[in-house]
Short mmCIF file of N, CA and C in Angstrom, two decimals:
data_model
loop_
_atom_site.label_atom_id
_atom_site.label_comp_id
_atom_site.label_asym_id
_atom_site.label_seq_id
_atom_site.Cartn_x
_atom_site.Cartn_y
_atom_site.Cartn_z
N UNK A 1 22.50 -2.10 10.27
CA UNK A 1 22.63 -3.71 10.33
C UNK A 1 21.93 -4.30 9.76
N UNK A 2 22.20 -5.22 8.71
CA UNK A 2 21.86 -6.92 8.27
C UNK A 2 22.20 -7.77 8.94
N UNK A 3 21.20 -8.28 8.60
CA UNK A 3 21.92 -10.60 9.50
C UNK A 3 20.75 -10.77 8.51
N UNK A 4 21.58 -12.07 8.39
CA UNK A 4 20.88 -13.16 7.81
C UNK A 4 19.89 -13.92 8.67
N UNK A 5 18.68 -13.61 7.68
CA UNK A 5 17.42 -14.29 8.19
C UNK A 5 17.29 -15.49 7.72
N UNK A 6 16.19 -16.10 7.74
CA UNK A 6 15.45 -17.83 7.11
C UNK A 6 16.01 -17.73 6.00
N UNK A 7 16.41 -19.08 4.70
CA UNK A 7 15.79 -18.70 3.01
C UNK A 7 16.93 -17.73 3.07
N UNK A 8 17.89 -17.53 3.83
CA UNK A 8 18.57 -16.45 3.83
C UNK A 8 18.86 -14.89 3.07
N UNK A 9 17.08 -14.84 3.49
CA UNK A 9 16.59 -13.54 3.28
C UNK A 9 17.68 -12.54 4.31
N UNK A 10 17.37 -11.30 3.89
CA UNK A 10 18.46 -9.93 4.35
C UNK A 10 17.55 -9.77 4.91
N UNK A 11 17.69 -9.22 6.94
CA UNK A 11 17.49 -9.51 7.82
C UNK A 11 17.56 -7.60 7.95
N UNK A 12 16.77 -5.96 7.78
CA UNK A 12 17.49 -5.13 7.53
C UNK A 12 17.03 -4.52 9.62
N UNK A 13 17.79 -3.70 10.01
CA UNK A 13 17.31 -2.87 10.63
C UNK A 13 17.01 -1.92 11.02
N UNK A 14 16.40 -1.48 11.79
CA UNK A 14 15.73 -0.28 12.30
C UNK A 14 14.71 0.17 10.99
N UNK A 15 14.05 1.63 11.78
CA UNK A 15 12.87 1.79 11.11
C UNK A 15 12.90 2.33 9.49
N UNK A 16 11.60 1.98 9.21
CA UNK A 16 11.82 3.36 7.54
C UNK A 16 12.04 4.06 7.57
N UNK A 17 12.58 4.55 6.42
CA UNK A 17 12.40 5.93 5.88
C UNK A 17 11.61 6.33 5.26
N UNK A 18 10.09 6.90 5.24
CA UNK A 18 9.30 6.76 4.28
C UNK A 18 9.58 8.09 3.72
N UNK A 19 9.55 8.25 1.96
CA UNK A 19 9.70 9.16 1.62
C UNK A 19 8.84 9.02 0.75
N UNK A 20 8.24 10.70 0.31
CA UNK A 20 7.48 10.30 -1.30
C UNK A 20 7.68 10.95 -2.51
N UNK A 21 7.56 10.13 -3.23
CA UNK A 21 7.49 10.20 -4.84
C UNK A 21 7.83 11.48 -5.43
N UNK A 22 9.32 11.63 -5.74
CA UNK A 22 9.04 12.73 -6.44
C UNK A 22 9.37 13.26 -8.33
N UNK A 23 9.45 11.73 -8.20
CA UNK A 23 9.74 11.55 -9.63
C UNK A 23 11.19 11.36 -9.77
N UNK A 24 11.46 10.77 -11.64
CA UNK A 24 13.09 9.96 -11.57
C UNK A 24 13.17 8.71 -11.03
N UNK A 25 13.84 8.73 -10.53
CA UNK A 25 14.04 6.74 -10.27
C UNK A 25 13.38 6.56 -9.68
N UNK A 26 12.97 7.04 -8.46
CA UNK A 26 11.20 7.55 -6.88
C UNK A 26 10.37 7.14 -8.34
N UNK A 27 9.84 6.58 -9.05
CA UNK A 27 8.45 6.66 -9.95
C UNK A 27 9.61 4.90 -9.63
N UNK A 28 10.43 5.15 -10.98
CA UNK A 28 10.74 3.80 -11.58
C UNK A 28 10.63 2.80 -9.96
N UNK A 29 11.36 2.93 -8.50
CA UNK A 29 11.01 2.14 -7.71
C UNK A 29 9.64 1.90 -6.79
N UNK A 30 9.35 2.82 -6.78
CA UNK A 30 7.03 2.89 -6.95
C UNK A 30 7.05 1.71 -7.57
N UNK A 31 7.06 1.77 -8.98
CA UNK A 31 6.59 1.13 -9.97
C UNK A 31 7.04 -0.19 -9.89
N UNK A 32 7.49 -0.98 -9.72
CA UNK A 32 8.26 -2.21 -9.00
C UNK A 32 7.88 -2.75 -7.97
N UNK A 33 8.07 -2.71 -7.15
CA UNK A 33 7.61 -2.58 -5.49
C UNK A 33 5.97 -3.15 -5.98
N UNK A 34 5.23 -1.79 -6.71
CA UNK A 34 3.86 -2.21 -7.03
C UNK A 34 3.39 -2.87 -7.91
N UNK A 35 4.60 -3.39 -9.17
CA UNK A 35 4.10 -4.64 -10.29
C UNK A 35 4.59 -5.85 -9.36
N UNK A 36 5.51 -6.55 -8.53
CA UNK A 36 5.49 -7.65 -7.79
C UNK A 36 3.92 -7.62 -6.93
N UNK A 37 4.15 -6.44 -5.68
CA UNK A 37 2.92 -6.97 -5.34
C UNK A 37 1.90 -7.61 -5.99
N UNK A 38 1.28 -6.56 -6.78
CA UNK A 38 -0.08 -6.59 -7.20
C UNK A 38 0.29 -7.60 -9.06
N UNK A 39 0.59 -8.13 -10.30
CA UNK A 39 1.03 -8.44 -11.05
C UNK A 39 0.04 -8.32 -11.86
N UNK A 40 -1.56 -8.68 -11.81
CA UNK A 40 -2.58 -8.57 -12.49
C UNK A 40 -2.37 -6.91 -12.65
N UNK A 41 -2.70 -6.56 -12.08
CA UNK A 41 -2.73 -5.07 -12.32
C UNK A 41 -1.36 -4.14 -12.99
N UNK A 42 -0.74 -4.14 -13.02
CA UNK A 42 1.00 -3.84 -13.37
C UNK A 42 0.77 -2.57 -14.11
N UNK A 43 2.19 -1.81 -13.34
CA UNK A 43 1.60 -0.01 -14.01
C UNK A 43 3.19 -0.21 -15.31
N UNK A 44 2.18 0.79 -16.32
CA UNK A 44 4.10 1.38 -16.91
C UNK A 44 3.71 2.54 -16.70
N UNK A 45 5.77 3.35 -16.33
CA UNK A 45 6.05 4.44 -16.12
C UNK A 45 4.92 5.50 -15.92
N UNK A 46 4.36 5.00 -17.44
CA UNK A 46 3.61 7.01 -17.18
C UNK A 46 2.26 6.71 -16.81
N UNK A 47 1.60 5.67 -16.59
CA UNK A 47 0.49 5.20 -15.94
C UNK A 47 0.81 5.78 -13.89
N UNK A 48 1.97 5.54 -13.65
CA UNK A 48 2.87 5.89 -12.60
C UNK A 48 3.01 7.52 -12.37
N UNK A 49 3.65 8.24 -13.23
CA UNK A 49 3.39 9.50 -13.34
C UNK A 49 2.00 9.58 -12.92
N UNK A 50 0.79 9.46 -13.53
CA UNK A 50 -0.37 10.03 -13.83
C UNK A 50 -0.63 10.02 -12.50
N UNK A 51 -0.70 8.68 -11.74
CA UNK A 51 -1.02 8.76 -9.99
C UNK A 51 -0.70 9.62 -9.31
N UNK A 52 0.88 10.12 -9.94
CA UNK A 52 1.25 10.68 -8.73
C UNK A 52 0.79 12.36 -8.89
N UNK A 53 0.25 12.24 -10.27
CA UNK A 53 0.20 13.80 -9.98
C UNK A 53 -1.73 13.94 -9.18
N UNK A 54 -2.54 12.23 -9.06
CA UNK A 54 -3.92 13.00 -8.10
C UNK A 54 -3.11 12.40 -6.34
N UNK A 55 -1.99 11.31 -6.30
CA UNK A 55 -1.98 10.31 -5.39
C UNK A 55 -1.04 10.36 -4.73
N UNK A 56 -0.97 10.58 -3.33
CA UNK A 56 0.36 11.40 -2.76
C UNK A 56 1.17 9.98 -3.38
N UNK A 57 2.01 9.04 -3.28
CA UNK A 57 2.98 7.68 -3.49
C UNK A 57 4.05 8.26 -2.60
N UNK A 58 4.42 7.57 -1.69
CA UNK A 58 6.03 6.67 -1.45
C UNK A 58 6.27 5.67 -1.21
N UNK A 59 7.98 5.80 -1.11
CA UNK A 59 8.89 4.86 -1.32
C UNK A 59 9.02 4.40 0.87
N UNK A 60 9.73 3.28 0.80
CA UNK A 60 10.20 2.92 1.88
C UNK A 60 12.08 2.39 1.76
N UNK A 61 12.22 3.19 2.82
CA UNK A 61 14.01 2.82 2.67
C UNK A 61 13.68 2.39 4.58
N UNK A 62 14.83 1.07 4.28
CA UNK A 62 15.49 0.39 5.64
C UNK A 62 17.14 0.71 5.16
N UNK A 63 17.64 1.10 5.48
CA UNK A 63 19.50 1.02 5.34
C UNK A 63 19.91 1.72 3.88
N UNK A 64 18.34 2.45 3.19
CA UNK A 64 19.60 2.54 1.50
C UNK A 64 18.04 1.28 0.54
N UNK A 65 17.90 0.48 1.38
CA UNK A 65 17.64 -0.76 0.43
C UNK A 65 15.70 -0.24 0.14
N UNK A 66 15.17 0.04 -0.75
CA UNK A 66 13.91 -0.10 -1.27
C UNK A 66 13.33 -1.13 -0.52
N UNK A 67 12.21 -1.60 0.65
CA UNK A 67 11.16 -2.17 1.58
C UNK A 67 10.01 -2.46 0.65
N UNK A 68 9.41 -1.08 0.43
CA UNK A 68 8.48 -1.12 0.35
C UNK A 68 7.45 0.25 -0.37
N UNK A 69 5.80 0.64 -0.64
CA UNK A 69 5.82 1.27 -0.95
C UNK A 69 4.04 1.47 -0.59
N UNK A 70 4.06 2.39 -0.94
CA UNK A 70 2.32 3.30 -0.58
C UNK A 70 2.05 3.94 -1.64
N UNK A 71 0.40 4.03 -0.86
CA UNK A 71 -0.28 5.61 -2.59
C UNK A 71 -1.62 5.33 -0.40
N UNK A 72 -1.88 6.69 -1.22
CA UNK A 72 -2.98 7.26 -0.21
C UNK A 72 -3.45 8.65 -1.51
N UNK A 73 -5.33 7.99 -1.99
CA UNK A 73 -5.76 8.10 -2.67
C UNK A 73 -6.37 9.17 -1.40
N UNK A 74 -7.28 10.69 -2.19
CA UNK A 74 -7.45 11.64 -0.88
C UNK A 74 -8.59 11.17 -1.14
N UNK A 75 -9.14 11.43 -0.15
CA UNK A 75 -10.91 11.92 0.51
C UNK A 75 -12.34 12.55 -0.49
N UNK A 76 -12.82 11.16 -1.10
CA UNK A 76 -13.65 11.40 -2.10
C UNK A 76 -15.48 11.30 -2.01
N UNK A 77 -16.48 12.12 -2.37
CA UNK A 77 -17.56 12.14 -1.84
C UNK A 77 -18.23 12.32 -0.14
N UNK A 78 -19.57 11.72 -0.16
CA UNK A 78 -20.17 12.79 1.24
C UNK A 78 -19.93 12.43 2.20
N UNK A 79 -19.02 10.88 2.17
CA UNK A 79 -18.66 10.20 3.13
C UNK A 79 -17.11 10.33 3.67
N UNK A 80 -16.20 11.64 2.48
CA UNK A 80 -15.03 11.73 3.45
C UNK A 80 -13.88 10.02 3.27
N UNK A 81 -14.03 8.88 2.19
CA UNK A 81 -13.60 8.20 2.12
C UNK A 81 -12.03 7.97 1.52
N UNK A 82 -10.54 7.34 2.65
CA UNK A 82 -10.02 8.04 1.36
C UNK A 82 -9.55 6.85 1.39
N UNK A 83 -7.93 7.20 -0.09
CA UNK A 83 -8.08 4.07 0.09
C UNK A 83 -6.81 4.77 0.60
N UNK A 84 -5.66 3.86 1.84
CA UNK A 84 -4.68 3.71 1.79
C UNK A 84 -4.43 2.07 1.37
N UNK A 85 -3.21 2.35 0.73
CA UNK A 85 -2.19 1.09 0.54
C UNK A 85 -0.78 0.92 0.94
N UNK A 86 -0.75 0.21 1.70
CA UNK A 86 0.74 0.22 1.85
C UNK A 86 0.89 -1.21 1.41
N UNK A 87 1.93 -1.52 0.81
CA UNK A 87 2.96 -2.91 0.14
C UNK A 87 4.17 -2.72 1.00
N UNK A 88 4.90 -4.27 1.05
CA UNK A 88 5.85 -4.74 1.38
C UNK A 88 6.40 -6.03 0.36
N UNK A 89 7.54 -5.24 -0.11
CA UNK A 89 8.63 -6.41 -1.01
C UNK A 89 8.05 -7.56 0.12
N UNK A 90 7.62 -9.28 -0.52
CA UNK A 90 7.87 -10.32 0.34
C UNK A 90 8.89 -9.88 1.17
N UNK A 91 10.07 -9.98 0.39
CA UNK A 91 11.22 -10.44 1.37
C UNK A 91 11.86 -9.52 2.56
N UNK A 92 10.64 -8.46 2.71
CA UNK A 92 10.86 -7.54 3.47
C UNK A 92 10.13 -7.73 4.84
N UNK A 93 8.94 -9.02 4.69
CA UNK A 93 7.95 -8.66 5.11
C UNK A 93 7.86 -8.76 7.10
N UNK A 94 6.63 -8.45 7.53
CA UNK A 94 7.14 -9.33 8.81
C UNK A 94 7.82 -8.53 9.97
N UNK A 95 8.62 -7.37 9.74
CA UNK A 95 9.61 -6.33 10.73
C UNK A 95 9.26 -5.55 10.86
N UNK A 96 7.69 -4.83 10.90
CA UNK A 96 7.04 -3.74 10.85
C UNK A 96 6.77 -2.50 9.23
N UNK A 97 7.77 -2.44 8.40
CA UNK A 97 7.46 -2.22 7.97
C UNK A 97 6.62 -1.71 7.11
N UNK A 98 5.74 -2.62 6.89
CA UNK A 98 4.22 -2.56 6.20
C UNK A 98 3.48 -1.07 7.84
N UNK A 99 3.41 -2.29 8.76
CA UNK A 99 2.84 -0.87 10.01
C UNK A 99 3.43 0.42 9.64
N UNK A 100 4.49 0.92 9.72
CA UNK A 100 5.16 1.88 9.93
C UNK A 100 4.11 2.70 8.22
N UNK A 101 4.72 1.96 6.94
CA UNK A 101 4.03 2.51 5.52
C UNK A 101 2.22 3.03 5.99
N UNK A 102 2.11 1.66 6.09
CA UNK A 102 0.13 2.02 6.80
C UNK A 102 -0.16 3.32 7.39
N UNK A 103 1.17 3.59 9.43
CA UNK A 103 0.63 4.46 10.03
C UNK A 103 0.84 5.74 9.13
N UNK A 104 1.68 6.16 8.61
CA UNK A 104 2.04 7.54 7.56
C UNK A 104 1.15 7.24 6.51
N UNK A 105 0.72 6.41 5.93
CA UNK A 105 -0.23 7.08 4.81
C UNK A 105 -1.55 7.41 5.59
N UNK A 106 -2.10 6.24 6.49
CA UNK A 106 -3.02 6.67 7.80
C UNK A 106 -2.92 8.51 9.01
N UNK A 107 -2.18 8.64 9.23
CA UNK A 107 -1.77 9.82 9.18
C UNK A 107 -2.00 11.36 8.21
N UNK A 108 -1.80 10.49 7.01
CA UNK A 108 -2.11 11.61 5.79
C UNK A 108 -2.94 12.09 5.37
N UNK A 109 -4.20 10.53 5.38
CA UNK A 109 -5.19 10.33 5.25
C UNK A 109 -6.20 11.31 6.50
N UNK A 110 -5.71 11.30 7.17
CA UNK A 110 -6.81 12.23 8.60
C UNK A 110 -6.36 13.72 8.34
N UNK A 111 -4.92 14.30 8.29
CA UNK A 111 -4.36 15.74 7.62
C UNK A 111 -5.39 15.93 6.70
N UNK A 112 -5.45 14.98 5.78
CA UNK A 112 -6.79 15.54 4.33
C UNK A 112 -8.17 15.71 4.63
N UNK A 113 -8.83 14.87 6.22
CA UNK A 113 -9.75 14.92 6.31
C UNK A 113 -10.26 13.55 6.26
N UNK A 114 -10.07 12.48 5.83
CA UNK A 114 -10.76 11.51 6.38
C UNK A 114 -11.26 11.24 6.82
N UNK A 115 -12.50 10.80 6.71
CA UNK A 115 -13.79 10.12 7.93
C UNK A 115 -13.56 8.76 7.90
N UNK A 116 -13.04 7.67 6.63
CA UNK A 116 -13.11 6.92 6.89
C UNK A 116 -12.38 6.39 5.34
N UNK A 117 -11.27 5.67 5.82
CA UNK A 117 -10.53 4.39 4.97
C UNK A 117 -10.81 3.46 4.32
N UNK A 118 -10.85 3.47 3.20
CA UNK A 118 -10.81 1.87 2.56
C UNK A 118 -9.47 1.48 2.81
N UNK A 119 -9.29 0.30 1.73
CA UNK A 119 -7.65 -0.20 1.24
C UNK A 119 -8.25 -1.34 0.37
N UNK A 120 -7.69 -1.45 -0.59
CA UNK A 120 -8.08 -2.74 -1.94
C UNK A 120 -6.53 -4.04 -1.66
N UNK A 121 -6.87 -4.75 -1.59
CA UNK A 121 -6.05 -6.62 -1.68
C UNK A 121 -5.81 -7.37 -2.49
N UNK A 122 -5.57 -7.48 -3.37
CA UNK A 122 -5.52 -9.61 -4.23
C UNK A 122 -5.80 -9.96 -3.59
N UNK A 123 -6.82 -11.13 -3.74
CA UNK A 123 -7.23 -11.16 -3.11
C UNK A 123 -5.96 -12.77 -2.29
N UNK A 124 -5.36 -13.20 -3.31
CA UNK A 124 -4.26 -14.25 -2.77
C UNK A 124 -3.16 -13.85 -2.32
N UNK A 125 -3.01 -12.07 -2.78
CA UNK A 125 -2.41 -11.50 -1.24
C UNK A 125 -2.67 -12.66 0.34
N UNK A 126 -2.14 -12.59 1.21
CA UNK A 126 -2.20 -13.67 2.32
C UNK A 126 -2.03 -12.80 3.37
N UNK A 127 -1.23 -12.46 3.16
CA UNK A 127 -0.42 -11.53 4.02
C UNK A 127 -0.62 -10.59 3.97
N UNK A 128 -1.17 -10.00 2.65
CA UNK A 128 -1.91 -9.09 2.63
C UNK A 128 -3.34 -8.18 3.91
N UNK A 129 -4.40 -9.43 3.69
CA UNK A 129 -5.81 -9.70 4.16
C UNK A 129 -5.57 -9.84 5.40
N UNK A 130 -4.25 -10.26 5.80
CA UNK A 130 -4.10 -10.40 7.27
C UNK A 130 -4.14 -9.01 8.34
N UNK A 131 -2.94 -9.06 7.12
CA UNK A 131 -2.68 -7.09 7.32
C UNK A 131 -3.54 -5.89 7.64
N UNK A 132 -4.42 -6.10 7.00
CA UNK A 132 -5.63 -5.15 6.38
C UNK A 132 -7.45 -5.49 7.75
N UNK A 133 -7.45 -6.91 8.53
CA UNK A 133 -7.75 -7.91 8.96
C UNK A 133 -7.45 -6.84 10.05
N UNK A 134 -6.41 -7.11 10.70
CA UNK A 134 -5.76 -6.51 12.47
C UNK A 134 -5.75 -5.70 12.42
N UNK A 135 -5.88 -4.77 11.10
CA UNK A 135 -6.02 -3.34 11.74
C UNK A 135 -7.28 -2.63 12.19
N UNK A 136 -8.36 -3.77 11.36
CA UNK A 136 -9.76 -2.87 11.89
C UNK A 136 -10.37 -3.17 10.93
N UNK A 137 -9.72 -3.27 9.81
CA UNK A 137 -10.44 -3.71 9.15
C UNK A 137 -11.52 -4.80 8.34
N UNK A 138 -12.39 -3.69 7.67
CA UNK A 138 -14.20 -5.75 7.28
C UNK A 138 -13.71 -4.92 5.86
N UNK A 139 -14.19 -6.35 5.33
CA UNK A 139 -14.26 -6.80 3.83
C UNK A 139 -15.44 -5.46 3.78
N UNK A 140 -16.00 -5.22 2.66
CA UNK A 140 -17.07 -4.74 1.92
C UNK A 140 -17.51 -5.20 0.46
N UNK A 141 -16.42 -6.14 -0.20
CA UNK A 141 -16.58 -6.74 -1.02
C UNK A 141 -15.26 -7.06 -2.04
N UNK A 142 -15.66 -7.92 -2.59
CA UNK A 142 -15.05 -9.01 -3.05
C UNK A 142 -15.58 -8.99 -5.29
N UNK A 143 -14.90 -8.93 -5.88
CA UNK A 143 -14.87 -9.21 -7.35
C UNK A 143 -13.83 -9.49 -8.00
N UNK A 144 -14.23 -9.61 -8.80
CA UNK A 144 -13.31 -9.85 -9.97
C UNK A 144 -13.38 -8.36 -11.45
N UNK A 145 -12.71 -8.16 -11.88
CA UNK A 145 -12.31 -6.72 -13.21
C UNK A 145 -13.04 -7.92 -14.11
N UNK A 146 -13.73 -6.86 -15.16
CA UNK A 146 -14.22 -7.41 -16.35
C UNK A 146 -12.96 -8.03 -16.86
N UNK A 147 -12.95 -9.25 -17.78
CA UNK A 147 -11.31 -9.99 -18.82
C UNK A 147 -10.70 -10.45 -17.50
N UNK A 148 -11.15 -10.31 -16.52
CA UNK A 148 -10.12 -11.39 -15.96
C UNK A 148 -10.50 -11.69 -15.24
N UNK A 149 -8.89 -12.03 -14.04
CA UNK A 149 -9.33 -13.89 -13.29
C UNK A 149 -9.34 -14.04 -12.41
N UNK A 150 -8.75 -12.85 -11.72
CA UNK A 150 -7.44 -12.54 -10.39
C UNK A 150 -8.64 -11.59 -8.98
N UNK A 151 -8.63 -12.23 -8.29
CA UNK A 151 -10.06 -11.85 -7.36
C UNK A 151 -9.62 -10.87 -6.69
N UNK A 152 -10.16 -9.43 -6.76
CA UNK A 152 -9.84 -8.51 -5.02
C UNK A 152 -11.09 -8.25 -4.25
N UNK A 153 -10.63 -7.57 -3.11
CA UNK A 153 -10.83 -7.28 -1.70
C UNK A 153 -11.19 -5.75 -1.36
N UNK A 154 -12.03 -5.70 -0.81
CA UNK A 154 -12.66 -4.08 -0.81
C UNK A 154 -12.33 -4.14 0.35
N UNK A 155 -12.11 -3.19 1.34
CA UNK A 155 -11.45 -3.19 2.64
C UNK A 155 -12.24 -2.15 3.17
N UNK A 156 -12.97 -1.66 4.67
CA UNK A 156 -13.48 -0.11 5.09
C UNK A 156 -12.41 -0.69 6.02
N UNK A 157 -12.78 0.68 6.35
CA UNK A 157 -11.54 1.14 7.94
C UNK A 157 -12.71 2.23 8.21
N UNK A 158 -13.92 2.03 9.09
CA UNK A 158 -14.14 3.23 9.74
C UNK A 158 -14.33 4.12 10.97
N UNK A 159 -13.68 5.26 11.02
CA UNK A 159 -13.24 6.49 11.87
C UNK A 159 -11.99 5.65 12.17
N UNK A 160 -11.13 6.83 11.15
CA UNK A 160 -9.74 6.41 10.99
C UNK A 160 -9.09 7.15 12.27
N UNK A 161 -9.75 7.84 12.71
CA UNK A 161 -9.16 8.54 13.71
C UNK A 161 -8.65 7.85 15.36
N UNK A 162 -9.09 6.45 15.23
CA UNK A 162 -9.22 5.56 16.25
C UNK A 162 -10.31 5.26 17.03
N UNK A 163 -11.02 6.61 17.22
CA UNK A 163 -12.54 6.65 17.65
C UNK A 163 -13.22 5.71 18.17
N UNK A 164 -13.19 4.80 18.87
CA UNK A 164 -14.64 3.89 18.86
C UNK A 164 -16.46 4.49 19.02
#
């Protein structure tokens, strides 16, 4: 079921179907969402293929419509820190799709043994920062990559198991 939202936006009903990226068209769809959300870090298809070889990449669909994507980088280091990033296309925000992507990514990180979770958000993405703060992430760093102007924010969630 599709309704019309404000400013002519399509509002899709139902929970998103979250599907691991397995190549083909799914790689290009993941790349599309990533590059819309973080244009300063736009990736080529070859770069996405390389990431898919070391991280879990997923796409989210509602009624056959691509609404977002996620990345889970496996735990690393003595602290067992995993990275979970949920991205939702601007026209589909505010319907719980990011929450579903995040929950799926967090569950995967937990299954891999993560003891802490980090995420990274482009500072101009106020929706993304609000989303992370609302889920208990705390800012750990703000920085600009060499030769760039965009500010990035690293955030960390201790105890991804939800225990206090």
